[in-house]
Amino acid sequence: MSDPFLVQRIHMVRTQIEARNIVDPLVLQSMREVPRHFFVPDSIIHEAYQDNPLPISNGQTISQPYIVALMAEAARVIPGDNVLEIGAGCGYAAAVLSRIATKVVTIEIIPELSDFAQRNLAKAGIDNVEVVTSDGSVGYPQAAPFDVIIVTAAAPTLPPSLVAQLNINGRLIIPVRKDAFSERLMRVTKLSPDEIQEEYLEAVRFVPLRGKEGFN
Ligand code: SAH
């Protein structure tokens, strides 16, 4: 089937993702396949493959393609994984993760955006993502434990509920607030039921995580 955006998408992966040293072949292939233009408002469809975040609605954004790739690679997502994403927004990152993992649950606190994500995922023909409307700062115990948890909003501190819902060897990727202007992307790996490893990755900028274990 012809896809008018295919050339732009292949170019996006080469110049924005591979050029910045993302090498995970599963992540690169998924981003070559997922139609990012299905996940932005129609009025800005021609900007879908640009090297920046874009406004969606309710004051929220679709993440920059590179950030989606960076988080997916940092999480070391593999086939068979049970993934939780906090902050569905338009559903794009969930779509990218769904092409690699077996099952993705994505949580969104703003009902209009859950609906938007649900519609976009359906348009893209993706059927292994469950969109849930709730406060994701406390995770999703119903479907825990998770091999991977990715939080796409900045937390004030590491939410204990999310750490608790990780499998052994599970990875939590989360931006944690450093000061008023920036966050650091963290990878938390659960080594045993009561032991975690914390690594600091790059400096990033995200909208705040609301809710009980977020900024309230
Ligand atoms: N993952 C998106 C980017 C989302 S932006 C993408 O693929 O582009 C962050 C989202 O997190 C926003 O939609 C915001 O409403 C949502 N959010 C903030 N706090 C939340 C919470 N406690 N639970 C669930 N979603 C939350």
Coordinates of C-alpha atoms in Angstrom, one line a residue, residues 2-215:
S2 CA 1.4 3.4 -0.8
D3 CA 2.3 5.7 2.1
P4 CA 2.9 9.3 1.1
F5 CA 5.0 9.8 4.3
L6 CA 7.2 6.7 3.9
V7 CA 10.2 8.6 2.5
Q8 CA 10.0 11.2 5.3
R9 CA 9.8 8.5 7.9
I10 CA 12.8 6.6 6.6
H11 CA 14.7 9.9 6.4
M12 CA 13.6 10.7 10.0
V13 CA 15.1 7.4 11.3
R14 CA 18.4 7.9 9.4
T15 CA 19.0 11.6 10.2
Q16 CA 17.4 12.0 13.7
I17 CA 17.7 8.6 15.3
E18 CA 20.6 6.6 13.8
A19 CA 22.6 9.9 13.4
R20 CA 22.3 10.2 17.2
N21 CA 23.7 6.8 17.9
I22 CA 20.5 4.8 18.5
V23 CA 21.5 1.3 17.3
D24 CA 18.8 -1.1 18.7
P25 CA 17.6 -2.8 15.4
L26 CA 14.1 -3.4 17.0
V27 CA 13.6 0.2 17.9
L28 CA 14.9 1.4 14.5
Q29 CA 12.6 -1.0 12.6
S30 CA 9.6 -0.1 14.7
M31 CA 10.1 3.6 14.1
R32 CA 10.4 2.9 10.3
E33 CA 7.0 1.2 10.4
V34 CA 4.8 3.2 12.8
P35 CA 3.0 6.0 10.9
R36 CA 3.8 9.0 13.1
H37 CA 1.5 11.2 11.0
F38 CA -1.5 9.2 12.4
F39 CA -0.7 10.5 15.9
V40 CA -0.7 14.3 15.4
P41 CA -3.7 16.6 14.9
D42 CA -4.7 16.8 11.2
S43 CA -3.9 20.5 11.1
I44 CA -0.2 19.8 11.6
I45 CA 0.1 16.5 9.7
H46 CA 2.9 17.9 7.5
E47 CA 5.1 18.6 10.5
A48 CA 4.8 15.0 11.9
Y49 CA 8.3 13.9 10.9
Q50 CA 10.1 17.0 12.1
D51 CA 12.9 16.8 14.7
N52 CA 10.9 18.3 17.6
P53 CA 8.0 17.7 19.9
L54 CA 4.6 19.1 18.6
P55 CA 1.5 20.4 20.4
I56 CA -1.5 18.0 20.5
S57 CA -4.3 19.3 22.7
N58 CA -5.0 20.1 26.4
G59 CA -1.5 21.7 26.6
Q60 CA 0.3 18.4 26.0
T61 CA 2.7 17.3 23.3
I62 CA 3.8 14.4 21.2
S63 CA 7.4 13.7 22.1
Q64 CA 10.3 14.3 19.7
P65 CA 11.1 11.2 17.7
Y66 CA 14.6 10.9 19.1
I67 CA 13.3 10.9 22.7
V68 CA 10.9 8.1 22.0
A69 CA 13.8 6.1 20.5
L70 CA 16.1 7.0 23.3
M71 CA 13.7 5.7 26.0
A72 CA 12.8 2.6 24.1
E73 CA 16.4 1.7 23.6
A74 CA 17.3 2.5 27.2
A75 CA 14.5 0.1 28.3
R76 CA 16.0 -2.7 26.3
V77 CA 12.5 -3.8 25.2
I78 CA 12.4 -7.3 23.6
P79 CA 9.7 -9.6 22.2
G80 CA 7.7 -11.2 25.0
D81 CA 7.9 -8.1 27.3
N82 CA 4.9 -6.9 29.2
V83 CA 5.2 -3.1 29.1
L84 CA 3.5 -0.2 31.0
E85 CA 3.7 3.3 29.7
I86 CA 2.6 6.3 31.9
G87 CA 1.5 9.3 29.9
A88 CA -0.2 8.0 26.6
G89 CA -0.7 11.5 25.2
C90 CA -1.4 10.8 21.5
G91 CA -0.4 7.1 21.7
Y92 CA 2.7 7.3 19.5
A93 CA 5.3 5.9 21.9
A94 CA 2.9 3.1 22.9
A95 CA 2.6 2.3 19.2
V96 CA 6.4 2.2 18.8
L97 CA 6.7 -0.1 21.9
S98 CA 3.9 -2.3 20.7
R99 CA 5.8 -3.3 17.6
I100 CA 8.5 -4.8 19.8
A101 CA 6.8 -6.0 23.0
T102 CA 4.0 -8.5 23.4
K103 CA 1.6 -6.3 25.3
V104 CA 1.5 -2.6 26.2
V105 CA -0.7 -0.9 28.7
T106 CA -0.6 2.9 28.4
I107 CA -2.2 5.2 31.1
E108 CA -3.4 8.7 30.5
I109 CA -4.8 11.0 33.1
I110 CA -6.7 13.3 30.7
P111 CA -9.8 11.5 29.3
E112 CA -9.8 13.5 26.0
L113 CA -6.2 12.3 25.3
S114 CA -7.0 8.7 26.1
D115 CA -9.8 8.9 23.5
F116 CA -7.4 10.5 21.0
A117 CA -4.7 7.8 21.7
Q118 CA -7.3 5.1 21.3
R119 CA -8.5 6.4 17.9
N120 CA -4.9 6.9 16.6
L121 CA -3.9 3.4 17.6
A122 CA -7.0 1.9 15.9
K123 CA -6.2 4.0 12.8
A124 CA -2.7 2.4 12.8
G125 CA -4.2 -1.0 13.1
I126 CA -2.5 -1.7 16.5
D127 CA -4.4 -4.2 18.7
N128 CA -1.9 -5.1 21.5
V129 CA -2.1 -1.7 23.3
E130 CA -4.7 -1.2 26.1
V131 CA -5.4 2.5 26.9
V132 CA -6.4 3.2 30.5
T133 CA -7.7 6.5 31.8
S134 CA -6.3 6.9 35.4
D135 CA -3.5 8.3 37.5
G136 CA -0.5 6.4 36.3
S137 CA 1.8 7.7 39.0
V138 CA 0.7 4.8 41.1
G139 CA 1.2 2.4 38.2
Y140 CA -1.3 -0.3 37.2
P141 CA -1.3 -3.2 39.8
Q142 CA -4.0 -5.1 37.8
A143 CA -1.5 -6.0 35.1
A144 CA 1.8 -6.0 37.1
P145 CA 4.5 -7.1 37.2
F146 CA 6.0 -5.4 34.2
D147 CA 9.3 -6.1 32.3
V148 CA 9.4 -2.4 31.3
I149 CA 7.8 0.7 32.7
I150 CA 8.4 4.0 30.7
V151 CA 7.2 7.3 32.1
T152 CA 6.8 10.1 29.6
A153 CA 6.3 12.9 32.1
A154 CA 8.7 14.3 34.7
A155 CA 8.4 13.0 38.3
P156 CA 9.5 14.9 41.4
T157 CA 11.1 11.8 42.8
L158 CA 11.1 8.0 42.0
P159 CA 7.5 6.8 42.5
P160 CA 7.7 3.8 44.9
S161 CA 4.6 2.1 43.3
L162 CA 6.3 1.9 40.0
V163 CA 9.5 0.3 41.4
A164 CA 7.3 -2.2 43.2
Q165 CA 5.5 -3.2 40.0
L166 CA 8.7 -4.1 38.2
N167 CA 9.6 -7.7 37.5
I168 CA 13.0 -9.0 38.6
N169 CA 15.4 -7.7 35.8
G170 CA 12.6 -5.2 34.9
R171 CA 13.6 -1.7 33.8
L172 CA 12.0 1.6 34.7
I173 CA 12.8 4.6 32.5
I174 CA 11.7 7.8 34.1
P175 CA 12.6 11.5 33.9
V176 CA 13.2 12.8 37.4
R177 CA 13.2 16.5 38.2
K178 CA 16.7 17.9 38.9
D179 CA 15.8 21.6 39.2
A180 CA 13.1 24.0 38.0
F181 CA 14.4 23.8 34.4
S182 CA 15.5 20.3 33.7
E183 CA 15.1 16.6 34.4
R184 CA 17.5 13.7 34.2
L185 CA 16.4 10.5 32.5
M186 CA 16.9 7.6 34.9
R187 CA 17.0 3.9 34.4
V188 CA 16.1 1.8 37.4
T189 CA 16.8 -1.9 37.1
K190 CA 15.3 -4.3 39.7
L191 CA 18.1 -6.7 40.7
S192 CA 16.2 -8.7 43.3
P193 CA 12.9 -8.1 45.3
D194 CA 14.7 -5.5 47.5
E195 CA 17.6 -4.3 45.4
I196 CA 17.6 -1.8 42.6
Q197 CA 20.3 -0.3 40.4
E198 CA 19.9 3.4 39.4
E199 CA 21.7 4.9 36.4
Y200 CA 21.5 8.5 35.1
L201 CA 21.2 8.8 31.4
E202 CA 20.8 12.2 29.6
A203 CA 19.3 15.6 30.5
V204 CA 15.8 15.9 29.1
R205 CA 12.7 18.1 29.3
F206 CA 9.2 16.8 29.9
V207 CA 5.8 18.0 31.0
P208 CA 5.2 17.3 34.8
L209 CA 3.8 13.9 36.0
R210 CA 0.6 14.7 37.9
G211 CA -1.1 12.5 40.5
K212 CA -0.6 10.9 43.9
E213 CA 3.1 10.0 43.4
G214 CA 3.7 12.9 40.9
F215 CA 3.3 16.7 41.5

